[in-house]
Coordinates of C-alpha atoms and ligand atoms in Angstrom, one line a residue:
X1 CA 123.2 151.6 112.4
X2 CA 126.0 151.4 109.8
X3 CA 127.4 155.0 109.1
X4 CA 128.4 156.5 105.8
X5 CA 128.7 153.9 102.4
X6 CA 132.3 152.9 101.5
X7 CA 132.8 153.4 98.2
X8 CA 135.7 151.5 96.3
X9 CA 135.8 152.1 92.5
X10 CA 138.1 150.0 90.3
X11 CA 138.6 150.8 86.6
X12 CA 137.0 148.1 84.7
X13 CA 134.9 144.9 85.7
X14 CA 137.5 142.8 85.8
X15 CA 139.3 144.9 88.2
X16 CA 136.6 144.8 90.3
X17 CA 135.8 141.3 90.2
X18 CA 139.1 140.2 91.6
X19 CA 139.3 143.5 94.0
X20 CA 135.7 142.0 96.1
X21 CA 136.9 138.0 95.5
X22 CA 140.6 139.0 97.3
X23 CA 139.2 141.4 99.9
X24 CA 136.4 138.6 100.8
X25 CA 138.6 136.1 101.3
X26 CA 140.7 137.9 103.4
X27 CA 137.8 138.6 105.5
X28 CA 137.0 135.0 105.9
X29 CA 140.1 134.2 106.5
X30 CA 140.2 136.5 109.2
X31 CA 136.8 135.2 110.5
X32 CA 138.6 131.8 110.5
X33 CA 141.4 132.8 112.0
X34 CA 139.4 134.2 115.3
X35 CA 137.8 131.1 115.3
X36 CA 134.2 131.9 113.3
X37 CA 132.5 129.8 111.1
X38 CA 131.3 133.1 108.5
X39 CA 128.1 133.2 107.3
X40 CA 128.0 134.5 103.6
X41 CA 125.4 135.4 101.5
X42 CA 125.9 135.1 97.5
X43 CA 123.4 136.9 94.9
X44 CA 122.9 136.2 91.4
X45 CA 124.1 138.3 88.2
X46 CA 126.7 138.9 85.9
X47 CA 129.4 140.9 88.1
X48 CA 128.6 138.5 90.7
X49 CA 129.6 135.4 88.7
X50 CA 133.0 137.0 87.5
X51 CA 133.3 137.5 91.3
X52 CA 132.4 134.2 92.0
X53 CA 135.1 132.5 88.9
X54 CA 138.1 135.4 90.8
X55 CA 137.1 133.0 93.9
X56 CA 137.8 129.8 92.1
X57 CA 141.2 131.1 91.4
X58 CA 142.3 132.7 94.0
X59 CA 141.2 131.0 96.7
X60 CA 144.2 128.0 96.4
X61 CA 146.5 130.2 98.1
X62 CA 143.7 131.6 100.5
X63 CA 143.7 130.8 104.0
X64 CA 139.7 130.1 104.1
X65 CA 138.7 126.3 105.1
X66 CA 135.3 126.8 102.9
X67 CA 134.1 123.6 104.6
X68 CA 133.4 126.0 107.4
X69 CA 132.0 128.8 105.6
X70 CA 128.0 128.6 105.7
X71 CA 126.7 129.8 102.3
X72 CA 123.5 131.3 101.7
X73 CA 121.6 133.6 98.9
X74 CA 119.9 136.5 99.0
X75 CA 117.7 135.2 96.1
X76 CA 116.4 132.8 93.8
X77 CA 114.9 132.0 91.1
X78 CA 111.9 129.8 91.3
X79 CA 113.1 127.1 88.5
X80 CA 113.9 123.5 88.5
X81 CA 116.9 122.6 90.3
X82 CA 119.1 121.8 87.1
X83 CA 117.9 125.0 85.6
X84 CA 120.6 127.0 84.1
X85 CA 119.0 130.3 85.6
X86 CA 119.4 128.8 89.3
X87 CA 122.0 131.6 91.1
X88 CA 122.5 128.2 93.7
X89 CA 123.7 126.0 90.1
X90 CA 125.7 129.2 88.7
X91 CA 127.5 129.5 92.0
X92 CA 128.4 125.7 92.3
X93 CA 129.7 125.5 89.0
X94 CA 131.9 129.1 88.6
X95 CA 133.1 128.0 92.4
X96 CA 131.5 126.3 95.7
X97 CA 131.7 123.1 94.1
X98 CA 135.7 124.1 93.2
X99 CA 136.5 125.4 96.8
X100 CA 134.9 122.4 98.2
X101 CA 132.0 124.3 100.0
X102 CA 129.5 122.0 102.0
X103 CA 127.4 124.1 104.0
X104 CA 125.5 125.6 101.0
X105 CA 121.4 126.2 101.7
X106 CA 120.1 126.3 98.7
X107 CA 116.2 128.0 98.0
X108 CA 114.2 125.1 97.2
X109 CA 113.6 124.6 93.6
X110 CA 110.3 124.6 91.7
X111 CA 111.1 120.4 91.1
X112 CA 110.9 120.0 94.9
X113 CA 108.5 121.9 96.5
X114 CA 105.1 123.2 94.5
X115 CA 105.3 126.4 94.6
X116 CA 107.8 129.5 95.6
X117 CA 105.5 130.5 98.8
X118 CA 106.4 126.8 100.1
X119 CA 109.9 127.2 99.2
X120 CA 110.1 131.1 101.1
X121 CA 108.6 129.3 103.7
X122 CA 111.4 126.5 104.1
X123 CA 113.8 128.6 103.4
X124 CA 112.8 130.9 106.6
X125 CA 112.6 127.9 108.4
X126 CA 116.0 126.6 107.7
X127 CA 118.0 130.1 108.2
X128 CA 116.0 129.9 111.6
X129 CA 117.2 126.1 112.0
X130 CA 120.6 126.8 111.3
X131 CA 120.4 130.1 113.5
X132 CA 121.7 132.8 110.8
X133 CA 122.1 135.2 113.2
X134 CA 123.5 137.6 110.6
X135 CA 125.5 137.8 108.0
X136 CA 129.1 138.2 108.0
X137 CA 129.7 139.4 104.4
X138 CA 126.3 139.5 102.5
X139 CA 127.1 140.3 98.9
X140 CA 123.9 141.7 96.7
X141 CA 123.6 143.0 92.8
X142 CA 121.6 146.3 91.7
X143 CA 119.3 146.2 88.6
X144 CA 119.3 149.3 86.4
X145 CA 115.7 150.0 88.2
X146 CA 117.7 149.5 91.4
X147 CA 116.1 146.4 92.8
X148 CA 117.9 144.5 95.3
X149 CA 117.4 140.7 95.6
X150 CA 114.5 140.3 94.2
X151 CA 112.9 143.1 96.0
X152 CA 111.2 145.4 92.4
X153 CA 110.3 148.9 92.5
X154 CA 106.7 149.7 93.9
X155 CA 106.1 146.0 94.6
X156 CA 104.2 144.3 97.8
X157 CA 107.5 142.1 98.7
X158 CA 109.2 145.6 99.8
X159 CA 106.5 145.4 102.7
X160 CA 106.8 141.5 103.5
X161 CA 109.2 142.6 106.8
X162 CA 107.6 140.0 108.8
X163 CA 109.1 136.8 106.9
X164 CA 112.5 135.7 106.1
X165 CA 111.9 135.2 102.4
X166 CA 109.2 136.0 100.1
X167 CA 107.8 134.5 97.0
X168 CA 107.7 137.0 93.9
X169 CA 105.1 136.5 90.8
X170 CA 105.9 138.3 87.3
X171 CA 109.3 139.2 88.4
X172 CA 110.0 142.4 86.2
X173 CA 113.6 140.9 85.6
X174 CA 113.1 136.9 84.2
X175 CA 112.2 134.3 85.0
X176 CA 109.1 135.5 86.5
X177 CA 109.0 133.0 89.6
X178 CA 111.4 133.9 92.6
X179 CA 111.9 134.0 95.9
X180 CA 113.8 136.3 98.0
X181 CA 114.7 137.4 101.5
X182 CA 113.0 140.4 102.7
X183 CA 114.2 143.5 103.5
X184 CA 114.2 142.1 107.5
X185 CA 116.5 139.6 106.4
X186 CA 118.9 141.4 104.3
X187 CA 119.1 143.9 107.2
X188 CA 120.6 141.3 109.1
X189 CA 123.9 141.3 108.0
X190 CA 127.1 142.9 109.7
X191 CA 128.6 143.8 106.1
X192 CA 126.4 144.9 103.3
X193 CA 128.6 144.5 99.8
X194 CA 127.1 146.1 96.8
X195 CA 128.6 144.8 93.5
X196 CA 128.0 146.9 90.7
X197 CA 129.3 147.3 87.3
X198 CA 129.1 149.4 83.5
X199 CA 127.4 152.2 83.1
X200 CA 124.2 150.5 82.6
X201 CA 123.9 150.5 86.0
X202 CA 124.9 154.3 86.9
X203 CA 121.5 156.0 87.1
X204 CA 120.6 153.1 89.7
X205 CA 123.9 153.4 91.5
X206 CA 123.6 157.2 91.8
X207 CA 119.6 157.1 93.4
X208 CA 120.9 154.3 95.3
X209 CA 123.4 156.2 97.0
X210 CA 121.7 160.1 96.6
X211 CA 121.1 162.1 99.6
X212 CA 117.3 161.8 99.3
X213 CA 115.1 159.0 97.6
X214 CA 112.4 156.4 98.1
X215 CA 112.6 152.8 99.2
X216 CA 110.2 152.2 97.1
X217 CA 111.4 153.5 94.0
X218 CA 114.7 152.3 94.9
X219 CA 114.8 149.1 96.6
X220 CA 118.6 149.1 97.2
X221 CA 118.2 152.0 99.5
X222 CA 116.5 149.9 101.6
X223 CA 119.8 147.5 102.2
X224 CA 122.6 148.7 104.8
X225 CA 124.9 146.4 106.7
X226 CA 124.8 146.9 110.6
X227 CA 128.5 147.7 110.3
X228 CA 129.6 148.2 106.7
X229 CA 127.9 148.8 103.5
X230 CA 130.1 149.0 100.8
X231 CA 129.5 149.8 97.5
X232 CA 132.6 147.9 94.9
X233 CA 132.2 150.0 91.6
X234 CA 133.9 150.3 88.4
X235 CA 134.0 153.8 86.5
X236 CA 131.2 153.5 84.6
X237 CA 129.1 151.9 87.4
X238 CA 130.0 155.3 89.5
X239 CA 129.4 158.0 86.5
X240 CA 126.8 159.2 88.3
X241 CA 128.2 159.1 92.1
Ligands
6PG301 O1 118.7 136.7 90.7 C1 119.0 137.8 90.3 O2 118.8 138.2 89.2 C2 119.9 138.7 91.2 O3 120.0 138.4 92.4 C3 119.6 140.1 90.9 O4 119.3 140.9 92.1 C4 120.9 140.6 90.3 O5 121.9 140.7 91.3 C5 120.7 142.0 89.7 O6 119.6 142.0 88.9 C6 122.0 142.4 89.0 O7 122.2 141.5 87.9 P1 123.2 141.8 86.8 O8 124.6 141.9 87.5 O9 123.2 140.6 85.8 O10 122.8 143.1 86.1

């Protein structure tokens, strides 16, 4: 069980952005350097893609091979695969393609399999295949109702603990098709990063990390890393801490 949240608060988004992107890659690095192949997982949103373009730039004078970093996500959308709403086509393009990442497993896309229960199925399957034991870093967004993933308030999906990933209908947050891992698989990570940021996200941020509170009504409760869960804030993101 992990113990208390870290809390690191940086003064502005961009701050924060290239605060996460430096202290990830020293982690793989690390990883790397004791011989691991890390196993990462991304998430989409917009503090996550200023994290993911900090990576593009700093990683030249990183020590991280990402040729052996095994990249997954903790959601997806259910679109066609050259959809600009893809977090898998936002990710290659602000960075894996960059860093030269080949071990991305992408979620199916709604122009290869029929629909997003077949593609929560395969992508159970292949984290099973490629024996994710757990995550070494596994980065994840809040929404302003505090979801997690794709896990919504007061939706069936929270309870979907048997499955790797799970197909979501008339996703509160568009597009309305997604898949995501369940709350069983987002458990299994060592390190647990929350990236949150403006103050649009504060109310969320503060029942997220408040003594007392539902699951339920606050998915991201439901989120901790077996060894560290840390939450990477920027003032307004942690008025309400
Ligand atoms: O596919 C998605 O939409 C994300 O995975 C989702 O969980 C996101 O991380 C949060 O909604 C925060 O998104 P913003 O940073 O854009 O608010």
């Amino acid at each position: 069980m992990s113990f208390e949240p870290r809390i690191e608060v940086q003064p502005d988004a961009d701050a924060l952005a290239t605060a996460v992107a430096g202290e990830l890659l020293s982690r793989l690095a690390d990883l790397q350097a004791s011989g691991g192949t890390p196993q990462i997982g991304l998430t989409g949103g917009t503090i996550a893609e200023a994290v993911h373009r900090e990576l593009a730039r700093l990683s030249p004078d990183a020590d991280v091979d990402w040729g052996r970093v095994v990249v997954w996500f903790g959601d997806e959308r259910f679109v066609p695969a050259g959809s600009p709403d893809r977090n898998a086509g936002q990710a290659r393009a602000a960075f894996l393609d960059a860093v030269g990442a080949t071990q991305v497993h992408e979620v199916p896309a709604a122009d290869q399999v029929a629909t997003a229960a077949e593609a929560a199925e395969a992508y159970g399957n292949a984290m099973r295949e490629h024996g994710a034991g757990s995550f070494d870093v596994l980065m994840l967004g809040i929404g302003p109702d505090g979801h997690v993933a794709s896990l919504f308030p007061g939706r069936p999906e929270l309870d979907a603990d048997d499955s790797v990933a799970v197909a979501v209908a008339d996703s509160p947050k568009p597009p309305p098709e997604r898949v995501s891992l369940t709350f069983a698989a987002l458990n299994r990570a060592d390190v647990v990063w929350f990236l949150a940021s403006g103050e649009g996200k504060a109310e969320a941020v503060g029942r997220a990390l408040a003594p007392e509170g539902s699951i339920a009504e606050t998915p991201a409760r439901g989120v901790n890393g077996s060894v560290e869960t840390t939450w990477w804030l920027d003032r307004d993101s942690a008025s309400a801490v």
